[in-house]
mmCIF file of C-alpha atoms and ligand atoms in Angstrom:
data_model
loop_
_atom_site.group_PDB
_atom_site.id
_atom_site.type_symbol
_atom_site.label_atom_id
_atom_site.label_comp_id
_atom_site.label_asym_id
_atom_site.label_seq_id
_atom_site.Cartn_x
_atom_site.Cartn_y
_atom_site.Cartn_z
ATOM 1 C CA UNK A 1 -4.958 3.902 22.727
ATOM 2 C CA UNK A 2 -7.355 5.833 24.944
ATOM 3 C CA UNK A 3 -6.809 9.429 25.940
ATOM 4 C CA UNK A 4 -6.135 8.217 29.460
ATOM 5 C CA UNK A 5 -3.422 5.795 28.297
ATOM 6 C CA UNK A 6 -1.884 8.440 26.059
ATOM 7 C CA UNK A 7 -1.845 10.977 28.847
ATOM 8 C CA UNK A 8 -0.287 8.636 31.394
ATOM 9 C CA UNK A 9 2.241 7.521 28.829
ATOM 10 C CA UNK A 10 3.355 11.119 28.154
ATOM 11 C CA UNK A 11 3.417 12.016 31.856
ATOM 12 C CA UNK A 12 5.651 9.020 32.521
ATOM 13 C CA UNK A 13 8.169 10.305 29.991
ATOM 14 C CA UNK A 14 8.465 13.758 31.536
ATOM 15 C CA UNK A 15 10.985 14.546 34.270
ATOM 16 C CA UNK A 16 9.251 16.086 37.289
ATOM 17 C CA UNK A 17 10.618 19.569 36.534
ATOM 18 C CA UNK A 18 9.091 19.648 33.052
ATOM 19 C CA UNK A 19 5.675 21.251 32.690
ATOM 20 C CA UNK A 20 3.162 19.720 30.294
ATOM 21 C CA UNK A 21 0.930 21.989 28.240
ATOM 22 C CA UNK A 22 -1.824 19.781 26.822
ATOM 23 C CA UNK A 23 -2.605 21.191 23.383
ATOM 24 C CA UNK A 24 -6.329 20.751 22.883
ATOM 25 C CA UNK A 25 -6.901 22.700 19.669
ATOM 26 C CA UNK A 26 -9.598 21.190 17.424
ATOM 27 C CA UNK A 27 -10.609 18.731 20.160
ATOM 28 C CA UNK A 28 -13.974 18.946 21.909
ATOM 29 C CA UNK A 29 -14.636 20.179 25.407
ATOM 30 C CA UNK A 30 -15.458 16.611 26.484
ATOM 31 C CA UNK A 31 -11.917 15.462 25.659
ATOM 32 C CA UNK A 32 -10.429 18.395 27.563
ATOM 33 C CA UNK A 33 -12.614 17.599 30.567
ATOM 34 C CA UNK A 34 -11.400 13.990 30.433
ATOM 35 C CA UNK A 35 -7.762 15.062 30.606
ATOM 36 C CA UNK A 36 -8.571 17.629 33.295
ATOM 37 C CA UNK A 37 -10.147 14.866 35.365
ATOM 38 C CA UNK A 38 -6.834 12.990 35.194
ATOM 39 C CA UNK A 39 -5.201 15.933 36.947
ATOM 40 C CA UNK A 40 -4.080 18.159 34.071
ATOM 41 C CA UNK A 41 -4.531 21.894 34.680
ATOM 42 C CA UNK A 42 -2.578 23.543 31.856
ATOM 43 C CA UNK A 43 -4.049 23.540 28.357
ATOM 44 C CA UNK A 44 -2.967 25.225 25.128
ATOM 45 C CA UNK A 45 -5.087 26.552 22.279
ATOM 46 C CA UNK A 46 -3.901 28.309 19.150
ATOM 47 C CA UNK A 47 -6.990 30.240 18.078
ATOM 48 C CA UNK A 48 -8.703 33.019 20.024
ATOM 49 C CA UNK A 49 -12.170 32.204 18.697
ATOM 50 C CA UNK A 50 -11.933 28.549 19.694
ATOM 51 C CA UNK A 51 -10.490 29.380 23.107
ATOM 52 C CA UNK A 52 -13.204 31.940 23.825
ATOM 53 C CA UNK A 53 -15.871 29.361 22.995
ATOM 54 C CA UNK A 54 -14.348 26.595 25.129
ATOM 55 C CA UNK A 55 -13.276 28.635 28.132
ATOM 56 C CA UNK A 56 -16.725 29.222 29.736
ATOM 57 C CA UNK A 57 -17.633 25.536 29.404
ATOM 58 C CA UNK A 58 -14.682 24.230 31.404
ATOM 59 C CA UNK A 59 -13.418 24.413 35.015
ATOM 60 C CA UNK A 60 -12.310 27.859 36.154
ATOM 61 C CA UNK A 61 -8.958 26.688 37.486
ATOM 62 C CA UNK A 62 -7.642 25.645 34.081
ATOM 63 C CA UNK A 63 -4.565 27.671 33.140
ATOM 64 C CA UNK A 64 -5.039 28.552 29.490
ATOM 65 C CA UNK A 65 -2.030 29.171 27.286
ATOM 66 C CA UNK A 66 -2.356 30.774 23.885
ATOM 67 C CA UNK A 67 0.250 29.147 21.649
ATOM 68 C CA UNK A 68 -0.720 30.367 18.166
ATOM 69 C CA UNK A 69 -0.174 33.629 16.347
ATOM 70 C CA UNK A 70 -2.178 36.394 17.993
ATOM 71 C CA UNK A 71 -3.499 39.427 16.141
ATOM 72 C CA UNK A 72 -3.388 42.612 18.207
ATOM 73 C CA UNK A 73 -7.103 43.291 17.684
ATOM 74 C CA UNK A 74 -7.984 39.981 19.364
ATOM 75 C CA UNK A 75 -6.028 40.424 22.597
ATOM 76 C CA UNK A 76 -9.064 42.049 24.232
ATOM 77 C CA UNK A 77 -11.098 38.846 23.980
ATOM 78 C CA UNK A 78 -8.714 36.832 26.160
ATOM 79 C CA UNK A 79 -7.070 39.461 28.392
ATOM 80 C CA UNK A 80 -9.372 38.824 31.327
ATOM 81 C CA UNK A 81 -8.620 35.138 31.759
ATOM 82 C CA UNK A 82 -5.549 34.025 29.802
ATOM 83 C CA UNK A 83 -2.752 32.645 31.990
ATOM 84 C CA UNK A 84 0.127 32.786 29.513
ATOM 85 C CA UNK A 85 0.545 34.003 25.945
ATOM 86 C CA UNK A 86 3.376 31.912 24.507
ATOM 87 C CA UNK A 87 3.367 33.464 21.052
ATOM 88 C CA UNK A 88 4.540 37.058 21.498
ATOM 89 C CA UNK A 89 6.307 37.833 18.241
ATOM 90 C CA UNK A 90 6.317 41.634 18.040
ATOM 91 C CA UNK A 91 6.679 44.722 20.211
ATOM 92 C CA UNK A 92 3.312 45.926 18.928
ATOM 93 C CA UNK A 93 1.645 42.801 20.277
ATOM 94 C CA UNK A 94 3.450 43.086 23.603
ATOM 95 C CA UNK A 95 2.255 46.700 23.906
ATOM 96 C CA UNK A 96 -1.321 45.651 23.241
ATOM 97 C CA UNK A 97 -1.198 42.820 25.788
ATOM 98 C CA UNK A 98 0.252 45.260 28.310
ATOM 99 C CA UNK A 99 -2.582 47.726 27.659
ATOM 100 C CA UNK A 100 -5.376 45.143 27.833
ATOM 101 C CA UNK A 101 -3.942 43.506 30.966
ATOM 102 C CA UNK A 102 -3.916 46.936 32.576
ATOM 103 C CA UNK A 103 -7.630 47.367 31.866
ATOM 104 C CA UNK A 104 -8.263 44.267 33.952
ATOM 105 C CA UNK A 105 -5.725 45.286 36.598
ATOM 106 C CA UNK A 106 -3.751 42.147 36.045
ATOM 107 C CA UNK A 107 -0.389 40.998 34.874
ATOM 108 C CA UNK A 108 -0.337 38.558 31.957
ATOM 109 C CA UNK A 109 2.522 36.095 31.666
ATOM 110 C CA UNK A 110 4.090 35.958 28.221
ATOM 111 C CA UNK A 111 6.804 34.056 26.415
ATOM 112 C CA UNK A 112 8.754 35.605 23.569
ATOM 113 C CA UNK A 113 8.427 33.371 20.525
ATOM 114 C CA UNK A 114 11.779 33.154 18.804
ATOM 115 C CA UNK A 115 12.366 32.066 15.232
ATOM 116 C CA UNK A 116 14.759 29.138 15.441
ATOM 117 C CA UNK A 117 13.649 27.015 12.484
ATOM 118 C CA UNK A 118 15.701 27.056 9.343
ATOM 119 C CA UNK A 119 12.595 26.714 7.202
ATOM 120 C CA UNK A 120 10.884 29.945 6.312
ATOM 121 C CA UNK A 121 8.384 30.320 9.125
ATOM 122 C CA UNK A 122 6.127 33.301 9.277
ATOM 123 C CA UNK A 123 6.144 33.997 12.992
ATOM 124 C CA UNK A 124 8.690 34.542 15.699
ATOM 125 C CA UNK A 125 11.200 37.184 16.716
ATOM 126 C CA UNK A 126 14.764 37.181 15.487
ATOM 127 C CA UNK A 127 17.218 36.369 18.299
ATOM 128 C CA UNK A 128 18.494 39.944 18.650
ATOM 129 C CA UNK A 129 14.992 41.438 18.546
ATOM 130 C CA UNK A 130 13.966 39.090 21.353
ATOM 131 C CA UNK A 131 16.984 40.231 23.340
ATOM 132 C CA UNK A 132 16.171 43.911 22.796
ATOM 133 C CA UNK A 133 12.536 43.432 23.745
ATOM 134 C CA UNK A 134 13.529 41.580 26.895
ATOM 135 C CA UNK A 135 15.897 44.422 27.809
ATOM 136 C CA UNK A 136 13.069 46.970 27.467
ATOM 137 C CA UNK A 137 10.981 44.819 29.772
ATOM 138 C CA UNK A 138 13.810 44.624 32.312
ATOM 139 C CA UNK A 139 14.167 48.409 32.049
ATOM 140 C CA UNK A 140 10.605 48.840 33.231
ATOM 141 C CA UNK A 141 8.464 49.060 30.112
ATOM 142 C CA UNK A 142 5.381 46.841 29.963
ATOM 143 C CA UNK A 143 4.357 46.918 33.623
ATOM 144 C CA UNK A 144 1.311 44.708 33.090
ATOM 145 C CA UNK A 145 3.126 41.799 31.542
ATOM 146 C CA UNK A 146 5.660 39.400 32.960
ATOM 147 C CA UNK A 147 8.050 37.908 30.437
ATOM 148 C CA UNK A 148 8.566 34.509 32.004
ATOM 149 C CA UNK A 149 10.518 32.816 29.229
ATOM 150 C CA UNK A 150 10.955 31.841 25.603
ATOM 151 C CA UNK A 151 9.099 29.647 23.129
ATOM 152 C CA UNK A 152 10.376 28.075 19.939
ATOM 153 C CA UNK A 153 9.323 25.662 17.227
ATOM 154 C CA UNK A 154 11.822 23.582 15.314
ATOM 155 C CA UNK A 155 11.885 22.883 11.609
ATOM 156 C CA UNK A 156 9.427 20.181 10.544
ATOM 157 C CA UNK A 157 11.957 17.533 9.528
ATOM 158 C CA UNK A 158 13.065 13.964 10.169
ATOM 159 C CA UNK A 159 16.598 15.247 10.717
ATOM 160 C CA UNK A 160 17.050 14.968 14.491
ATOM 161 C CA UNK A 161 20.389 16.764 14.400
ATOM 162 C CA UNK A 162 18.804 19.749 12.746
ATOM 163 C CA UNK A 163 16.067 19.852 15.390
ATOM 164 C CA UNK A 164 18.630 19.508 18.141
ATOM 165 C CA UNK A 165 20.750 22.322 16.738
ATOM 166 C CA UNK A 166 17.749 24.644 16.711
ATOM 167 C CA UNK A 167 16.665 23.810 20.258
ATOM 168 C CA UNK A 168 20.215 24.255 21.514
ATOM 169 C CA UNK A 169 20.330 27.695 19.937
ATOM 170 C CA UNK A 170 17.281 28.767 21.933
ATOM 171 C CA UNK A 171 18.676 27.243 25.096
ATOM 172 C CA UNK A 172 21.774 29.438 24.735
ATOM 173 C CA UNK A 173 19.635 32.567 24.407
ATOM 174 C CA UNK A 174 17.536 31.459 27.374
ATOM 175 C CA UNK A 175 20.621 31.053 29.552
ATOM 176 C CA UNK A 176 21.960 34.445 28.438
ATOM 177 C CA UNK A 177 18.746 36.287 29.237
ATOM 178 C CA UNK A 178 18.494 34.379 32.472
ATOM 179 C CA UNK A 179 21.664 36.108 33.680
ATOM 180 C CA UNK A 180 20.031 39.513 33.069
ATOM 181 C CA UNK A 181 16.882 38.539 34.950
ATOM 182 C CA UNK A 182 15.788 35.057 36.024
ATOM 183 C CA UNK A 183 13.359 33.308 33.679
ATOM 184 C CA UNK A 184 11.100 30.368 34.453
ATOM 185 C CA UNK A 185 10.032 28.819 31.192
ATOM 186 C CA UNK A 186 11.755 27.440 28.129
ATOM 187 C CA UNK A 187 8.906 26.086 25.996
ATOM 188 C CA UNK A 188 10.161 23.771 23.246
ATOM 189 C CA UNK A 189 8.990 20.460 21.872
ATOM 190 C CA UNK A 190 5.741 18.958 20.611
ATOM 191 C CA UNK A 191 4.481 15.378 20.220
ATOM 192 C CA UNK A 192 7.226 14.328 17.814
ATOM 193 C CA UNK A 193 10.236 16.080 19.272
ATOM 194 C CA UNK A 194 9.671 16.732 22.975
ATOM 195 C CA UNK A 195 12.319 14.221 24.154
ATOM 196 C CA UNK A 196 14.960 16.086 22.119
ATOM 197 C CA UNK A 197 13.674 19.416 23.433
ATOM 198 C CA UNK A 198 14.051 18.225 27.030
ATOM 199 C CA UNK A 199 17.581 17.033 26.277
ATOM 200 C CA UNK A 200 18.281 20.572 25.054
ATOM 201 C CA UNK A 201 16.976 22.270 28.184
ATOM 202 C CA UNK A 202 13.212 22.650 27.701
ATOM 203 C CA UNK A 203 11.266 22.739 30.953
ATOM 204 C CA UNK A 204 7.865 23.065 29.289
ATOM 205 C CA UNK A 205 6.545 21.008 26.371
ATOM 206 C CA UNK A 206 3.431 21.481 24.246
ATOM 207 C CA UNK A 207 1.910 18.120 23.427
ATOM 208 C CA UNK A 208 -1.285 17.719 21.419
ATOM 209 C CA UNK A 209 -1.757 14.712 19.155
ATOM 210 C CA UNK A 210 0.183 12.310 21.377
ATOM 211 C CA UNK A 211 -2.515 12.895 24.016
ATOM 212 C CA UNK A 212 -5.711 13.674 22.128
ATOM 213 C CA UNK A 213 -5.037 11.719 18.946
ATOM 214 C CA UNK A 214 -4.801 13.021 15.425
ATOM 215 C CA UNK A 215 -6.513 16.232 14.468
ATOM 216 C CA UNK A 216 -9.012 16.233 11.618
ATOM 217 C CA UNK A 217 -7.105 19.013 9.970
ATOM 218 C CA UNK A 218 -3.538 20.076 10.487
ATOM 219 C CA UNK A 219 -2.709 23.500 11.799
HETATM 220 C C1 PLP B 1 -0.427 22.311 17.526
HETATM 221 C C2 PLP B 1 0.738 22.854 18.248
HETATM 222 C C3 PLP B 1 1.448 22.050 19.155
HETATM 223 C C4 PLP B 1 1.147 20.592 19.401
HETATM 224 O O1 PLP B 1 1.434 19.835 18.274
HETATM 225 P P1 PLP B 1 1.389 18.214 18.335
HETATM 226 O O2 PLP B 1 2.279 17.808 17.232
HETATM 227 O O3 PLP B 1 -0.034 17.853 18.092
HETATM 228 O O4 PLP B 1 1.867 17.801 19.657
HETATM 229 C C5 PLP B 1 2.502 22.643 19.844
HETATM 230 N N1 PLP B 1 2.839 23.931 19.659
HETATM 231 C C6 PLP B 1 2.175 24.734 18.806
HETATM 232 C C7 PLP B 1 2.605 26.148 18.665
HETATM 233 C C8 PLP B 1 1.109 24.226 18.070
HETATM 234 O O5 PLP B 1 0.458 25.023 17.211
#
């Protein structure tokens, strides 16, 4: 299958209200340009170094999302141009993003990454910590960020019920926070599980290999 076929195939499976983040990590600039030329504007990368190298070589109207763990000392390299940071997993990181966004007189959109997987994952906020952080934001801290939603990754398993249970959990939190202050984005689902994620309320999916093909190394 060509990238074009893959892309059209994924787009055809997405309801019109669901945003597609094309995850281009490890893939060359030429492949990203190809997908851009098909009309895609939102791309996701998981490493600052790789993003910083690719960004100047590609069209300026691409909306870049950082989807991987972000170290506080690297925020400064992306603060000027990043559209959304989906992987905010600590208050320290949120503070740093707020500070760096301020230096560029801009507001950076962020998603709180919540730990929903049963497996022992390294990154992500506990449910109640995400709630507390969101409340601080609503109370007026972090004036240079906009928390626009939540992001979650399910357990890597064949067990669809397990995956569904985890996505549903995040959907409940999303709906709760949404009553405090309206949120736009519930980012759940990747190549293997995005249909389940959409069933469970996701309105943004992060799809990599189903568009670009397999990566040479897994991340
Ligand atoms: C790599 C990655 C994806 C995309 O994974 P695929 O299985 O290739 O679709 C989505 N989200 C995050 C956080 C990732 O690191």
